[in-house]
Amino acid sequence: MPFTPLAALGIAALTALTAAPAGDAPATKRAGTASVHGSARIHYAFSPDDDIRFTIDAEAAPYSRPLPGLPQGLPTDARGTVSFRHAVAATGQIATAKARVDCLVTGGGTATLTAVVTRSDVGPVGERLGFSVTEGRRGEPDRLGFSWGVANVDPEKTDEKGNVTAPRVGTCMAPAPFAPAVRGGFTVRHAELPTSPPAVMR
């Protein structure tokens, strides 16, 4: 069977998929709730002397955020907060921001999540940012990735000056966790994505 990207299914098909009754399918017990919690100072190779810290408090809340064409929301819906602080060693400048989590997906000890900025010293409020986290295994450090820390450009689109532009971050989109934690860490709790909304109590 050929692979079909989710986007190719279309909004209408996804709505029908998530709204379909379980029928005679066997009931499955959901194993807990996916989550990411923790705080860490990370090493960012492009600013190795700076003090950069992230705190994440995110939990899955499947099918809790209705969207146009998707009235039941998505299986990756989530809630919580992400905050970060960047102290620039060369100037002493300190920038902070806080964002509201809107999406979370996990796979083993790795997670990607996105959050919409609610307060910031450095960027626009309302911008969606992407994050990834992985728990270290066998002596490896925990790692974190953040969408503005690597080149995020659309080579097919340019601005009025002919420069490539940075596309918007979609829900749950984030780079690989490229920055190791040098202090602190994160805990990722994995849970499978529910294939349909919970039944409504009558």
Coordinates of N, CA and C in Angstrom, one line a residue:
M1 N 0.8 -1.2 0.0 CA 0.0 0.0 0.0 C 0.9 1.2 0.0
P2 N 0.7 2.2 -0.9 CA 1.6 3.3 -1.0 C 1.4 4.2 0.2
F3 N 2.4 4.9 0.6 CA 2.3 5.9 1.7 C 1.6 7.1 1.2
T4 N 0.6 7.6 2.0 CA -0.1 8.8 1.7 C 0.1 9.8 2.8
P5 N 0.8 11.0 2.5 CA 1.0 12.0 3.5 C -0.4 12.4 4.1
L6 N -0.4 12.8 5.4 CA -1.6 13.2 6.0 C -2.2 14.4 5.3
A7 N -1.3 15.3 4.9 CA -1.8 16.5 4.2 C -2.6 16.2 3.0
A8 N -2.2 15.1 2.3 CA -2.9 14.7 1.0 C -4.3 14.2 1.3
L9 N -4.5 13.8 2.5 CA -5.9 13.2 2.9 C -6.9 14.4 2.9
G10 N -6.5 15.6 3.2 CA -7.4 16.7 3.2 C -8.1 16.8 4.6
I11 N -8.5 18.1 4.9 CA -9.1 18.3 6.1 C -10.4 17.5 6.3
A12 N -11.2 17.4 5.2 CA -12.5 16.7 5.3 C -12.3 15.2 5.7
A13 N -11.3 14.6 5.0 CA -11.0 13.2 5.3 C -10.5 13.0 6.7
L14 N -9.7 14.0 7.2 CA -9.2 13.9 8.6 C -10.3 14.0 9.6
T15 N -11.2 14.9 9.3 CA -12.4 15.1 10.2 C -13.2 13.8 10.2
A16 N -13.5 13.2 9.1 CA -14.2 12.0 9.0 C -13.5 10.9 9.8
L17 N -12.2 10.8 9.6 CA -11.4 9.8 10.3 C -11.5 9.9 11.8
T18 N -11.3 11.1 12.3 CA -11.4 11.3 13.8 C -12.8 11.2 14.4
A19 N -13.8 11.4 13.5 CA -15.1 11.3 14.0 C -15.7 9.9 13.8
A20 N -15.1 9.0 13.1 CA -15.6 7.7 12.9 C -15.8 6.9 14.2
P21 N -17.0 6.2 14.3 CA -17.2 5.4 15.5 C -16.3 4.2 15.6
A22 N -16.1 3.7 16.8 CA -15.1 2.6 16.9 C -15.7 1.3 16.4
G23 N -17.1 1.2 16.4 CA -17.7 0.0 15.9 C -17.4 -1.2 16.7
D24 N -17.0 -2.3 16.0 CA -16.6 -3.5 16.8 C -15.2 -3.6 17.1
A25 N -14.4 -2.5 16.9 CA -13.0 -2.5 17.2 C -12.8 -2.8 18.7
P26 N -11.8 -3.6 19.0 CA -11.6 -3.9 20.4 C -11.1 -2.6 21.2
A27 N -11.6 -2.5 22.4 CA -11.3 -1.3 23.2 C -9.8 -1.4 23.6
T28 N -9.2 -0.3 23.6 CA -7.8 -0.2 24.0 C -7.6 0.7 25.2
K29 N -6.8 0.4 26.1 CA -6.6 1.2 27.3 C -5.5 2.1 27.1
R30 N -5.7 3.4 27.3 CA -4.7 4.4 27.0 C -3.7 4.4 28.2
A31 N -2.5 4.3 27.8 CA -1.4 4.1 28.9 C -0.9 5.5 29.3
G32 N -1.6 6.1 30.2 CA -1.2 7.4 30.7 C -1.3 8.5 29.7
T33 N -0.7 9.6 30.0 CA -0.8 10.8 29.2 C 0.6 11.2 28.8
A34 N 0.9 11.6 27.6 CA 2.2 12.0 27.1 C 2.5 13.3 27.8
S35 N 3.8 13.5 28.1 CA 4.2 14.8 28.8 C 5.7 15.0 28.7
V36 N 6.1 16.2 28.8 CA 7.5 16.6 28.9 C 7.6 17.6 30.1
H37 N 8.5 17.3 31.0 CA 8.7 18.2 32.1 C 10.2 18.4 32.4
G38 N 10.6 19.5 32.9 CA 12.0 19.7 33.3 C 12.6 21.1 32.9
S39 N 13.8 21.3 33.4 CA 14.5 22.5 33.2 C 16.0 22.2 32.9
A40 N 16.6 22.9 32.0 CA 18.0 22.6 31.7 C 18.7 23.9 31.1
R41 N 20.0 23.9 31.4 CA 20.9 24.9 30.7 C 21.5 24.1 29.6
I42 N 21.4 24.6 28.4 CA 21.9 23.9 27.2 C 23.2 24.6 26.6
H43 N 24.0 23.8 25.9 CA 25.1 24.3 25.2 C 24.7 24.5 23.7
Y44 N 24.8 25.7 23.3 CA 24.4 26.1 21.9 C 25.7 26.4 21.2
A45 N 26.1 25.6 20.2 CA 27.4 25.7 19.6 C 27.7 27.1 19.0
F46 N 26.7 27.8 18.6 CA 26.9 29.1 17.9 C 27.0 30.2 18.9
S47 N 26.7 30.0 20.2 CA 26.9 30.9 21.3 C 27.4 30.2 22.5
P48 N 28.6 29.6 22.4 CA 29.1 28.6 23.4 C 29.3 29.2 24.8
D49 N 29.5 30.6 24.9 CA 29.7 31.2 26.2 C 28.4 31.7 26.9
D50 N 27.3 31.7 26.1 CA 26.1 32.2 26.7 C 25.4 31.2 27.6
D51 N 24.6 31.8 28.5 CA 23.9 31.0 29.5 C 22.4 30.9 28.9
I52 N 22.0 29.8 28.4 CA 20.7 29.6 27.8 C 20.0 28.5 28.5
R53 N 18.8 28.8 29.0 CA 18.0 27.9 29.8 C 16.6 27.8 29.3
F54 N 16.1 26.5 29.4 CA 14.7 26.3 29.0 C 14.0 25.5 30.1
T55 N 12.7 25.9 30.3 CA 11.9 25.1 31.2 C 10.6 24.7 30.5
I56 N 10.3 23.4 30.5 CA 9.1 22.9 29.8 C 8.2 22.2 30.7
D57 N 6.9 22.5 30.6 CA 5.9 21.9 31.4 C 4.7 21.6 30.5
A58 N 4.7 20.5 29.8 CA 3.7 20.2 28.7 C 3.1 18.9 28.9
E59 N 1.7 18.8 28.7 CA 1.0 17.6 28.8 C 0.0 17.5 27.6
A60 N -0.1 16.3 27.1 CA -1.1 16.0 26.0 C -2.5 16.3 26.5
A61 N -3.3 16.8 25.6 CA -4.8 17.0 25.8 C -5.5 16.8 24.5
P62 N -5.5 15.5 24.1 CA -6.0 15.2 22.7 C -7.4 15.7 22.5
Y63 N -7.6 16.2 21.3 CA -9.0 16.6 20.8 C -9.6 17.7 21.7
S64 N -8.8 18.6 22.1 CA -9.3 19.6 23.0 C -9.2 21.0 22.4
R65 N -8.7 21.2 21.2 CA -8.6 22.5 20.6 C -9.3 22.5 19.2
P66 N -10.6 22.8 19.2 CA -11.3 22.9 17.9 C -10.7 23.9 16.9
L67 N -10.7 23.5 15.6 CA -10.1 24.3 14.6 C -11.1 24.4 13.4
P68 N -11.0 25.4 12.6 CA -11.9 25.4 11.4 C -11.7 24.2 10.6
G69 N -12.8 23.5 10.3 CA -12.8 22.2 9.6 C -12.4 21.0 10.4
L70 N -11.9 21.2 11.6 CA -11.6 20.1 12.6 C -12.2 20.4 13.9
P71 N -13.6 20.3 14.0 CA -14.3 20.8 15.2 C -13.9 20.0 16.5
Q72 N -13.3 18.8 16.3 CA -13.0 18.0 17.4 C -11.5 18.1 17.8
G73 N -10.8 18.9 17.0 CA -9.4 19.1 17.3 C -8.5 18.0 16.8
L74 N -7.3 17.9 17.3 CA -6.3 16.9 16.8 C -5.9 16.0 17.9
P75 N -5.4 14.8 17.6 CA -4.9 13.9 18.6 C -3.6 14.4 19.3
T76 N -2.9 15.4 18.7 CA -1.7 16.0 19.2 C -1.9 17.2 20.1
D77 N -3.2 17.6 20.3 CA -3.4 18.8 21.1 C -2.8 18.7 22.5
A78 N -2.3 19.8 23.0 CA -1.6 19.8 24.3 C -1.8 21.1 25.0
R79 N -1.4 21.1 26.3 CA -1.4 22.3 27.1 C -0.2 22.4 27.9
G80 N 0.1 23.6 28.4 CA 1.3 23.8 29.3 C 2.0 25.0 28.9
T81 N 3.3 25.2 29.3 CA 4.1 26.3 29.0 C 5.5 26.0 28.7
V82 N 6.2 26.8 28.0 CA 7.6 26.8 27.8 C 8.2 28.2 28.1
S83 N 9.2 28.2 28.9 CA 9.9 29.5 29.1 C 11.4 29.3 28.9
F84 N 12.0 30.4 28.4 CA 13.4 30.4 28.2 C 14.1 31.7 28.5
R85 N 15.4 31.6 28.8 CA 16.2 32.8 29.3 C 17.5 32.7 28.6
H86 N 18.0 33.8 27.9 CA 19.2 33.8 27.2 C 20.0 35.0 27.7
A87 N 21.1 34.7 28.5 CA 22.0 35.7 29.0 C 23.3 35.7 28.0
V88 N 23.5 36.8 27.4 CA 24.6 37.0 26.4 C 25.9 37.3 27.2
A89 N 26.9 36.5 27.1 CA 28.1 36.7 27.9 C 28.9 37.9 27.5
A90 N 28.9 38.3 26.2 CA 29.7 39.4 25.7 C 29.1 40.7 26.1
T91 N 27.8 40.8 26.3 CA 27.2 42.1 26.6 C 26.5 42.2 27.9
G92 N 26.2 41.0 28.5 CA 25.4 41.0 29.8 C 23.9 41.2 29.5
Q93 N 23.5 41.3 28.3 CA 22.1 41.4 28.0 C 21.3 40.1 28.3
I94 N 20.1 40.2 28.9 CA 19.3 39.0 29.2 C 18.0 39.2 28.5
A95 N 17.6 38.1 27.8 CA 16.3 38.1 27.1 C 15.5 36.9 27.6
T96 N 14.2 37.1 27.8 CA 13.4 36.1 28.3 C 12.1 36.0 27.5
A97 N 11.4 34.9 27.5 CA 10.2 34.7 26.8 C 9.4 33.5 27.4
K98 N 8.1 33.6 27.2 CA 7.2 32.5 27.7 C 6.2 32.2 26.6
A99 N 5.8 30.9 26.4 CA 4.9 30.5 25.4 C 4.0 29.5 25.9
R100 N 2.8 29.4 25.2 CA 1.7 28.5 25.6 C 1.7 27.3 24.7
V101 N 1.9 26.1 25.2 CA 2.0 24.9 24.4 C 0.6 24.6 23.7
D102 N 0.7 24.2 22.4 CA -0.5 23.9 21.7 C -0.4 22.5 21.0
C103 N 0.7 21.8 21.0 CA 0.9 20.5 20.4 C 2.0 19.8 21.0
L104 N 1.8 18.4 21.1 CA 2.8 17.5 21.7 C 2.7 16.2 21.1
V105 N 3.8 15.6 20.6 CA 3.8 14.2 20.2 C 5.1 13.6 20.7
T106 N 5.0 12.3 21.1 CA 6.1 11.6 21.7 C 6.4 10.3 20.9
G107 N 7.6 9.9 21.1 CA 8.1 8.6 20.5 C 9.2 8.0 21.4
G108 N 8.9 7.1 22.3 CA 9.9 6.7 23.3 C 10.3 7.8 24.1
G109 N 11.6 8.1 24.2 CA 12.2 9.1 25.0 C 12.3 10.4 24.3
T110 N 11.7 10.6 23.2 CA 11.8 11.8 22.4 C 10.4 12.4 22.2
A111 N 10.4 13.8 22.1 CA 9.2 14.5 21.9 C 9.4 15.7 21.1
T112 N 8.4 16.1 20.3 CA 8.4 17.4 19.7 C 7.1 18.1 20.2
L113 N 7.2 19.4 20.3 CA 6.1 20.2 20.8 C 6.2 21.6 20.2
T114 N 5.1 22.3 20.1 CA 5.1 23.7 19.7 C 4.4 24.5 20.8
A115 N 4.7 25.8 20.8 CA 4.1 26.7 21.8 C 4.1 28.1 21.1
V116 N 3.0 28.9 21.5 CA 2.8 30.2 20.9 C 3.2 31.2 21.9
V117 N 4.0 32.2 21.5 CA 4.6 33.2 22.4 C 3.5 34.0 23.0
T118 N 3.6 34.2 24.4 CA 2.6 35.0 25.1 C 3.3 36.2 25.7
R119 N 4.7 36.1 25.9 CA 5.4 37.3 26.4 C 6.9 37.1 26.0
S120 N 7.5 38.2 25.5 CA 8.9 38.1 25.0 C 9.6 39.4 25.0
D121 N 10.9 39.4 25.3 CA 11.7 40.5 25.2 C 12.3 40.7 23.8
V122 N 12.3 39.6 23.0 CA 13.1 39.6 21.8 C 12.3 39.3 20.5
G123 N 11.1 38.7 20.6 CA 10.4 38.3 19.4 C 8.9 38.7 19.5
P124 N 8.2 38.5 18.4 CA 6.8 38.9 18.4 C 5.9 38.0 19.2
V125 N 5.0 38.5 20.0 CA 4.0 37.8 20.7 C 3.0 37.2 19.6
G126 N 2.6 35.9 19.8 CA 1.7 35.3 18.8 C 2.5 34.4 17.9
E127 N 3.8 34.4 17.9 CA 4.6 33.5 17.0 C 4.6 32.1 17.6
R128 N 4.5 31.1 16.7 CA 4.6 29.7 17.1 C 6.1 29.3 17.0
L129 N 6.6 28.6 18.1 CA 8.0 28.1 18.1 C 7.9 26.6 18.3
G130 N 8.9 26.0 17.7 CA 9.0 24.5 17.8 C 10.2 24.1 18.7
F131 N 9.9 23.0 19.5 CA 10.9 22.5 20.4 C 11.0 20.9 20.3
S132 N 12.1 20.4 20.5 CA 12.3 18.9 20.6 C 13.1 18.6 21.8
V133 N 12.8 17.4 22.4 CA 13.5 17.0 23.6 C 13.8 15.5 23.5
T134 N 14.9 15.1 23.9 CA 15.2 13.7 24.1 C 15.9 13.4 25.4
E135 N 15.5 12.3 26.1 CA 16.2 11.9 27.3 C 17.4 11.2 26.9
G136 N 18.5 11.5 27.6 CA 19.8 10.8 27.3 C 19.7 9.4 27.7
R137 N 20.4 8.5 27.0 CA 20.5 7.1 27.3 C 21.9 6.7 27.4
R138 N 22.2 5.8 28.3 CA 23.5 5.2 28.5 C 24.6 6.2 28.6
G139 N 24.4 7.1 29.5 CA 25.4 8.1 29.7 C 25.4 9.4 28.8
E140 N 24.5 9.4 27.8 CA 24.4 10.5 26.9 C 23.6 11.6 27.6
P141 N 23.9 12.9 27.3 CA 23.1 13.9 28.0 C 21.7 14.1 27.3
D142 N 20.8 14.6 28.1 CA 19.5 15.0 27.5 C 19.8 16.1 26.4
R143 N 18.9 16.2 25.4 CA 19.1 17.2 24.4 C 17.8 18.0 24.1
L144 N 18.0 19.2 23.6 CA 16.9 20.0 23.2 C 17.2 20.7 21.9
G145 N 16.1 20.8 21.1 CA 16.2 21.6 19.8 C 15.2 22.7 19.8
F146 N 15.5 23.8 19.2 CA 14.5 24.9 19.1 C 14.6 25.5 17.7
S147 N 13.4 25.9 17.2 CA 13.2 26.2 15.8 C 14.0 27.3 15.3
W148 N 14.3 28.3 16.1 CA 15.1 29.5 15.7 C 16.6 29.3 15.8
G149 N 17.0 28.1 16.3 CA 18.4 27.8 16.5 C 19.1 27.2 15.3
V150 N 18.4 26.8 14.3 CA 18.9 26.3 13.1 C 18.3 27.0 11.9
A151 N 18.9 26.9 10.7 CA 18.4 27.6 9.6 C 17.0 27.1 9.2
N152 N 16.0 27.9 9.2 CA 14.6 27.5 8.8 C 14.2 28.4 7.7
V153 N 14.5 28.0 6.5 CA 14.2 28.9 5.4 C 13.4 28.1 4.3
D154 N 12.7 28.9 3.5 CA 12.0 28.3 2.3 C 12.7 28.8 1.1
P155 N 13.6 27.9 0.5 CA 14.4 28.4 -0.7 C 13.5 28.8 -1.9
E156 N 12.2 28.3 -1.9 CA 11.4 28.7 -3.0 C 10.7 30.0 -2.9
K157 N 10.8 30.7 -1.7 CA 10.1 31.9 -1.5 C 11.2 33.0 -1.1
T158 N 11.0 34.2 -1.6 CA 11.9 35.3 -1.3 C 11.1 36.5 -0.9
D159 N 11.7 37.5 -0.2 CA 11.0 38.7 0.1 C 11.3 39.7 -1.0
E160 N 10.9 41.0 -0.7 CA 11.0 42.0 -1.8 C 12.4 42.3 -2.1
K161 N 13.4 42.0 -1.3 CA 14.8 42.2 -1.6 C 15.4 41.0 -2.2
G162 N 14.7 39.9 -2.4 CA 15.2 38.7 -3.0 C 15.9 37.8 -2.1
N163 N 15.7 38.0 -0.8 CA 16.3 37.1 0.3 C 15.3 36.0 0.6
V164 N 15.8 34.8 0.9 CA 14.9 33.7 1.3 C 14.2 34.1 2.6
T165 N 13.0 33.5 2.7 CA 12.2 33.8 3.9 C 12.1 32.6 4.8
A166 N 11.7 32.9 6.0 CA 11.6 31.8 7.0 C 10.1 31.5 7.1
P167 N 9.7 30.2 6.8 CA 8.3 29.8 6.9 C 7.8 29.8 8.3
R168 N 6.5 29.9 8.5 CA 5.9 29.8 9.8 C 6.0 28.3 10.3
V169 N 6.2 28.2 11.6 CA 6.3 26.9 12.3 C 4.8 26.3 12.4
G170 N 4.6 25.2 11.9 CA 3.3 24.5 12.1 C 3.3 23.7 13.4
T171 N 2.1 23.2 13.8 CA 2.0 22.5 15.0 C 2.8 21.3 15.1
C172 N 3.5 21.1 16.2 CA 4.4 20.0 16.4 C 5.6 19.9 15.5
M173 N 5.9 20.9 14.8 CA 7.1 20.9 13.9 C 8.3 21.5 14.6
A174 N 9.4 20.7 14.6 CA 10.6 21.2 15.3 C 11.8 20.5 14.8
P175 N 13.0 21.1 14.9 CA 14.2 20.4 14.4 C 14.6 19.3 15.4
A176 N 15.6 18.5 15.0 CA 16.1 17.4 15.9 C 16.7 18.1 17.1
P177 N 16.7 17.4 18.3 CA 17.3 18.0 19.5 C 18.8 18.0 19.4
F178 N 19.3 19.2 18.9 CA 20.7 19.3 18.6 C 21.6 19.8 19.7
A179 N 21.0 20.4 20.8 CA 21.8 21.1 21.8 C 21.8 20.2 23.1
P180 N 23.0 19.8 23.6 CA 23.0 19.0 24.8 C 22.8 19.8 26.1
A181 N 22.2 19.2 27.0 CA 22.0 19.8 28.3 C 23.3 19.7 29.1
V182 N 23.7 20.8 29.7 CA 24.9 20.8 30.5 C 24.6 20.8 32.0
R183 N 23.4 21.2 32.3 CA 22.9 21.2 33.7 C 21.4 21.0 33.7
G184 N 20.9 20.2 34.6 CA 19.5 19.9 34.6 C 19.1 18.8 33.6
G185 N 17.8 18.8 33.2 CA 17.4 17.8 32.2 C 15.9 17.7 32.1
F186 N 15.4 16.8 31.3 CA 14.0 16.7 31.0 C 13.5 15.2 31.1
T187 N 12.3 15.1 31.4 CA 11.6 13.8 31.5 C 10.5 13.7 30.4
V188 N 10.6 12.7 29.5 CA 9.6 12.6 28.5 C 8.8 11.3 28.8
R189 N 7.5 11.5 28.9 CA 6.6 10.3 29.1 C 5.9 10.1 27.8
H190 N 6.1 8.9 27.3 CA 5.5 8.6 26.0 C 4.1 8.0 26.2
A191 N 3.2 8.3 25.3 CA 1.9 7.7 25.2 C 1.5 7.7 23.7
E192 N 0.8 6.6 23.3 CA 0.4 6.5 21.9 C -0.7 7.6 21.6
L193 N -0.7 8.1 20.4 CA -1.8 9.0 20.0 C -3.1 8.3 19.9
P194 N -4.1 8.9 20.5 CA -5.5 8.3 20.4 C -6.0 8.5 19.0
T195 N -6.6 7.5 18.5 CA -7.1 7.5 17.1 C -8.5 8.1 17.0
S196 N -9.2 8.4 18.1 CA -10.5 9.0 18.1 C -10.7 9.8 19.4
P197 N -11.6 10.8 19.4 CA -11.9 11.5 20.6 C -12.5 10.6 21.7
P198 N -12.4 10.9 22.9 CA -13.0 10.1 24.0 C -14.5 10.2 23.8
A199 N -15.2 9.1 24.2 CA -16.7 9.1 24.1 C -17.3 10.1 25.0
V200 N -18.3 10.8 24.5 CA -19.0 11.8 25.3 C -20.0 11.1 26.3
M201 N -19.9 11.4 27.5 CA -20.8 10.8 28.5 C -22.2 11.3 28.3
R202 N -23.2 10.5 28.4 CA -24.6 10.8 28.2 C -25.4 10.6 29.5

